Amino acid sequence: MELSEDPDLQPLLFGLFLSMYLVTVLGNLLIILAVSSDPHLHTPMYFFLSNLSLADIGFISTTVPKVLVNIKTHSRDISYVGCLTQMSIFTIFGCMDYMLLSVMAYDRFVAICHPLHYLVMMNPRLCGFLTLVSFLFSLLDSQMHNFMILKITNFKKMEISSFFCDPSQILNLSCSDTFSNNIVKYFLGAFYGLFPISGIFFSYYKIVSSILRIPSSGGKYKAFSICGSHLAVVGLFLGTGFGVYLGSAASHSPRKGAVASVMYTVVTPMLNPFIYSLRNRDIKGALRRLPSRMA
């Protein structure tokens, strides 16, 4: 479906989506360039941050370019293969975001609770392994969704209340064997939802406990500032993500569901670079030095 059927609003929507897409891609690319070009940022935290930025670029690139084409061509159609492809890539990058945020919470836990052993514990081999595992779990999640979708036979010429092939909306099209679909959905929700959130909460429980034992207020502030950006991104990502699905369950308005999906899939990746660059002195310094390094 379209966010608005008013022809007068289509140019405005096109400009809005194009602007948000360019800002997101440029902002995340700047973070990747800053981290890769500055030797001071070759640490586990910024390694995971650059991977998160790469996942954000893939996440928004899965949906927004198709939306721009639809607005220009005044078409809301997508092929069966195109929908499956979009859903698969969207699930991979969305889950990758989620898994990387959990890994980054563990990284912050080690940095604050075990500072003397940080570089030994978070060695390059472990960082690469955690990133690879995050990708493999995301790929598995995508394939599980594909397995459920491919069992739907009444998939053609259907309309969903979203501006892209949202897996949660497509699964609702199934009219048969809903019990097995629900079992798989609950399993995926528990595995990919409960465990990462539990890991994030446990990490920050230990972090807060350690920070409260720091005697000086300056030390406490420095420790909290290390986690501030990550906490803001986690809150934004999980808040908008849960808002999409809880809101769609509580409200039967397709328009509200589409707007909530925009917040989750477009606005969140766009704000992440601003959160990390504005709240992080090292990133701001690397961005200032970036033109001279690129020259």
Coordinates of C-alpha atoms in Angstrom, one line a residue:
M1 CA 0.0 0.0 0.0
E2 CA 1.0 3.6 -0.3
L3 CA 1.5 6.0 2.6
S4 CA -0.8 8.4 0.8
E5 CA -3.0 8.2 -2.2
D6 CA -3.1 12.0 -2.7
P7 CA -1.3 12.8 -6.0
D8 CA -0.3 16.2 -4.6
L9 CA 1.7 14.5 -1.8
Q10 CA 3.6 12.1 -4.0
P11 CA 6.4 14.6 -4.9
L12 CA 6.7 15.5 -1.2
L13 CA 6.9 11.9 -0.2
F14 CA 9.5 11.2 -2.9
G15 CA 11.7 14.1 -1.7
L16 CA 11.3 13.1 2.0
F17 CA 12.2 9.4 1.4
L18 CA 15.1 10.4 -0.9
S19 CA 16.5 12.9 1.6
M20 CA 16.3 10.4 4.5
Y21 CA 17.9 7.7 2.4
L22 CA 20.8 9.9 1.3
V23 CA 21.4 11.2 4.8
T24 CA 21.4 7.6 6.2
V25 CA 23.8 6.2 3.6
L26 CA 26.1 9.2 3.8
G27 CA 26.1 9.3 7.6
N28 CA 26.9 5.6 8.0
L29 CA 29.5 5.7 5.2
L30 CA 31.2 8.6 7.1
I31 CA 31.4 6.5 10.2
I32 CA 32.8 3.5 8.3
L33 CA 35.4 5.8 6.7
A34 CA 36.3 7.5 10.0
V35 CA 36.8 4.2 11.8
S36 CA 38.8 2.5 9.0
S37 CA 41.1 5.6 8.4
D38 CA 41.9 6.5 12.0
P39 CA 44.3 4.1 13.8
H40 CA 43.0 5.3 17.2
L41 CA 39.6 3.8 16.4
H42 CA 40.9 0.4 15.5
T43 CA 39.4 -1.1 18.7
P44 CA 36.6 -3.7 19.2
M45 CA 34.0 -1.1 20.0
Y46 CA 34.5 0.8 16.8
F47 CA 34.9 -2.4 14.8
F48 CA 31.4 -3.4 15.9
L49 CA 30.1 0.1 15.2
S50 CA 31.4 0.1 11.6
N51 CA 29.6 -3.3 11.1
L52 CA 26.4 -1.8 12.6
S53 CA 26.7 1.1 10.1
L54 CA 27.2 -1.3 7.2
A55 CA 24.1 -3.3 8.4
D56 CA 22.1 0.0 8.6
I57 CA 23.0 0.8 5.0
G58 CA 21.8 -2.6 3.9
F59 CA 18.7 -2.4 6.1
I60 CA 17.4 0.9 4.6
S61 CA 18.6 0.0 1.0
T62 CA 16.3 -3.0 1.1
T63 CA 13.1 -0.9 1.2
V64 CA 13.6 2.8 0.3
P65 CA 14.8 2.5 -3.3
K66 CA 11.8 0.4 -4.1
V67 CA 9.5 2.9 -2.5
L68 CA 11.1 5.7 -4.6
V69 CA 10.5 3.7 -7.8
N70 CA 6.9 3.0 -6.8
I71 CA 6.2 6.7 -6.2
K72 CA 7.8 7.7 -9.5
T73 CA 5.9 5.0 -11.5
H74 CA 2.7 5.3 -9.5
S75 CA 2.8 1.5 -9.0
R76 CA 2.4 -0.4 -5.8
D77 CA 3.1 -3.9 -7.4
I78 CA 6.0 -6.1 -6.6
S79 CA 6.7 -9.6 -8.1
Y80 CA 6.6 -12.8 -6.1
V81 CA 10.4 -13.3 -6.5
G82 CA 11.0 -9.6 -5.8
C83 CA 8.9 -9.7 -2.6
L84 CA 10.7 -12.9 -1.3
T85 CA 14.1 -11.3 -2.1
Q86 CA 13.2 -8.0 -0.4
M87 CA 11.9 -9.9 2.7
S88 CA 15.0 -12.1 2.9
I89 CA 17.5 -9.3 2.7
F90 CA 15.4 -7.1 5.1
T91 CA 15.3 -9.9 7.7
I92 CA 19.1 -10.5 7.4
F93 CA 20.0 -6.9 7.9
G94 CA 17.3 -6.3 10.5
C95 CA 18.4 -9.3 12.6
M96 CA 22.1 -8.3 12.0
D97 CA 21.4 -4.9 13.6
Y98 CA 19.7 -6.6 16.6
M99 CA 22.5 -9.2 17.1
L100 CA 25.3 -6.6 16.8
L101 CA 23.6 -4.4 19.4
S102 CA 23.7 -7.4 21.7
V103 CA 27.4 -8.0 20.9
M104 CA 28.1 -4.4 21.5
A105 CA 26.4 -4.6 25.0
Y106 CA 28.8 -7.5 25.8
D107 CA 31.7 -5.4 24.6
R108 CA 30.7 -2.5 26.9
F109 CA 30.4 -5.0 29.8
V110 CA 33.9 -6.3 29.3
A111 CA 35.3 -2.7 28.8
I112 CA 33.8 -1.5 32.1
C113 CA 33.8 -4.5 34.3
H114 CA 37.1 -6.0 33.2
P115 CA 39.1 -3.0 31.8
L116 CA 42.6 -4.5 32.5
H117 CA 41.7 -7.6 30.4
Y118 CA 39.7 -5.8 27.8
L119 CA 42.1 -6.1 24.8
V120 CA 42.9 -9.7 25.7
M121 CA 39.3 -10.8 26.1
M122 CA 38.0 -8.8 23.1
N123 CA 40.8 -9.9 20.7
P124 CA 40.5 -9.6 16.9
R125 CA 39.7 -13.3 16.5
L126 CA 36.8 -13.1 19.0
C127 CA 35.5 -9.9 17.4
G128 CA 35.5 -11.5 14.0
F129 CA 33.9 -14.7 15.3
L130 CA 31.1 -12.7 17.0
T131 CA 30.4 -10.8 13.8
L132 CA 30.3 -14.0 11.8
V133 CA 28.0 -15.7 14.3
S134 CA 25.7 -12.6 14.1
F135 CA 25.5 -12.9 10.4
L136 CA 25.0 -16.7 10.4
F137 CA 22.1 -16.4 12.9
S138 CA 20.6 -13.6 10.8
L139 CA 20.9 -15.8 7.7
L140 CA 19.2 -18.7 9.6
D141 CA 16.4 -16.3 10.7
S142 CA 15.8 -15.2 7.1
Q143 CA 15.7 -18.8 5.8
M144 CA 13.2 -19.8 8.5
H145 CA 11.0 -17.0 7.4
N146 CA 11.4 -18.0 3.8
F147 CA 10.5 -21.6 4.7
M148 CA 7.2 -20.4 6.2
I149 CA 6.4 -18.0 3.4
L150 CA 7.0 -20.6 0.6
K151 CA 4.3 -22.8 2.2
I152 CA 1.7 -20.1 1.5
T153 CA -0.1 -20.9 -1.8
N154 CA -2.5 -17.9 -1.9
F155 CA 0.3 -15.4 -2.2
K156 CA -0.4 -13.8 -5.6
K157 CA -2.4 -10.6 -6.1
M158 CA -2.6 -9.9 -2.4
E159 CA -2.4 -6.5 -0.6
I160 CA -0.6 -5.9 2.7
S161 CA -0.8 -2.9 5.0
S162 CA 2.9 -1.9 4.6
F163 CA 5.0 -0.1 2.1
F164 CA 7.4 -3.1 1.8
C165 CA 7.2 -6.9 2.1
D166 CA 7.1 -7.0 5.9
P167 CA 7.5 -10.6 7.0
S168 CA 5.0 -10.2 9.8
Q169 CA 2.4 -8.9 7.3
I170 CA 3.1 -11.6 4.8
L171 CA 2.8 -14.4 7.3
N172 CA -0.7 -13.2 8.1
L173 CA -1.7 -14.2 4.5
S174 CA -1.5 -17.8 5.3
C175 CA -4.9 -19.5 5.6
S176 CA -3.7 -23.1 6.1
D177 CA -1.4 -24.8 8.6
T178 CA -1.4 -21.7 10.9
F179 CA -0.5 -23.9 13.9
S180 CA 2.9 -24.9 12.6
N181 CA 3.5 -21.3 11.4
N182 CA 2.7 -20.0 14.9
I183 CA 5.0 -22.6 16.5
V184 CA 7.9 -21.4 14.3
K185 CA 7.1 -17.8 14.8
Y186 CA 7.0 -18.2 18.6
F187 CA 10.3 -20.2 18.5
L188 CA 12.0 -17.4 16.4
G189 CA 10.5 -14.7 18.6
A190 CA 11.9 -16.5 21.7
F191 CA 15.3 -17.3 20.3
Y192 CA 15.9 -14.0 18.4
G193 CA 14.0 -11.8 20.9
L194 CA 14.3 -13.1 24.4
F195 CA 17.9 -14.2 24.4
P196 CA 19.5 -11.1 22.9
I197 CA 17.4 -8.8 25.1
S198 CA 18.3 -10.9 28.2
G199 CA 22.0 -10.5 27.2
I200 CA 21.6 -6.8 26.9
F201 CA 19.8 -6.4 30.2
F202 CA 22.3 -8.7 32.0
S203 CA 25.3 -6.8 30.5
Y204 CA 23.9 -3.4 31.7
Y205 CA 22.9 -4.8 35.1
K206 CA 26.5 -5.8 35.6
I207 CA 27.7 -2.5 34.1
V208 CA 25.5 -0.4 36.4
S209 CA 26.6 -2.4 39.4
S210 CA 30.2 -1.8 38.6
I211 CA 29.7 1.9 37.9
L212 CA 27.9 2.5 41.3
R213 CA 31.0 1.1 43.0
I214 CA 33.2 3.8 41.4
P215 CA 33.9 6.3 44.2
S216 CA 34.4 9.5 42.1
S217 CA 31.6 11.2 40.3
G218 CA 34.0 11.9 37.4
G219 CA 34.7 8.2 37.0
K220 CA 31.0 7.4 37.0
Y221 CA 30.3 10.1 34.4
K222 CA 33.0 8.8 32.1
A223 CA 31.7 5.2 32.5
F224 CA 28.2 6.2 31.7
S225 CA 29.3 8.3 28.7
I226 CA 30.9 5.2 27.2
C227 CA 27.5 3.4 27.2
G228 CA 25.3 6.4 26.5
S229 CA 25.3 6.2 22.7
H230 CA 24.8 2.4 22.7
L231 CA 21.9 2.7 25.1
A232 CA 20.3 5.4 23.0
V233 CA 20.5 3.3 19.9
V234 CA 19.2 0.2 21.7
G235 CA 16.3 2.1 23.1
L236 CA 15.5 3.6 19.7
F237 CA 15.8 0.3 17.8
L238 CA 13.8 -1.8 20.2
G239 CA 11.3 0.9 21.0
T240 CA 10.3 1.5 17.4
G241 CA 10.5 -2.2 16.6
F242 CA 8.2 -3.2 19.4
G243 CA 6.0 -0.2 18.6
V244 CA 5.5 -1.5 15.1
Y245 CA 4.3 -4.9 16.1
L246 CA 2.4 -4.0 19.3
G247 CA 0.8 -1.0 17.5
S248 CA -0.3 -3.2 14.6
A249 CA -1.8 -5.7 17.0
A250 CA -3.7 -3.0 18.9
S251 CA -4.7 -0.9 16.0
H252 CA -6.5 -2.0 12.8
S253 CA -5.6 1.2 10.9
P254 CA -3.3 0.3 7.9
R255 CA -2.1 3.9 7.7
K256 CA -0.9 3.9 11.3
G257 CA 0.9 0.6 10.7
A258 CA 2.6 2.0 7.6
V259 CA 3.8 5.1 9.5
A260 CA 5.1 2.9 12.4
S261 CA 7.0 0.8 9.8
V262 CA 8.6 4.0 8.4
M263 CA 9.8 4.9 11.9
Y264 CA 11.4 1.4 12.4
T265 CA 12.9 0.9 8.9
V266 CA 13.9 4.4 7.8
V267 CA 14.1 6.8 10.8
T268 CA 16.1 4.6 13.1
P269 CA 19.0 3.9 10.7
M270 CA 19.0 7.6 9.8
L271 CA 19.4 8.7 13.5
N272 CA 22.1 6.1 14.5
P273 CA 25.0 8.0 12.9
F274 CA 23.9 11.3 14.6
I275 CA 23.6 9.6 18.0
Y276 CA 27.1 8.1 17.7
S277 CA 28.8 11.2 16.2
L278 CA 27.2 13.8 18.4
R279 CA 27.8 11.9 21.7
N280 CA 31.2 10.5 20.9
R281 CA 34.3 12.6 21.1
D282 CA 36.5 10.1 19.3
I283 CA 34.1 9.9 16.3
K284 CA 33.8 13.7 16.1
G285 CA 37.6 14.0 16.1
A286 CA 38.0 11.3 13.5
L287 CA 35.4 13.0 11.3
R288 CA 37.3 16.3 11.5
R289 CA 40.5 14.6 10.5
L290 CA 38.9 12.6 7.7
P291 CA 39.3 15.2 4.9
S292 CA 43.0 15.5 5.6
R293 CA 43.5 11.7 5.6
M294 CA 41.5 11.3 2.4
A295 CA 43.6 14.0 0.6

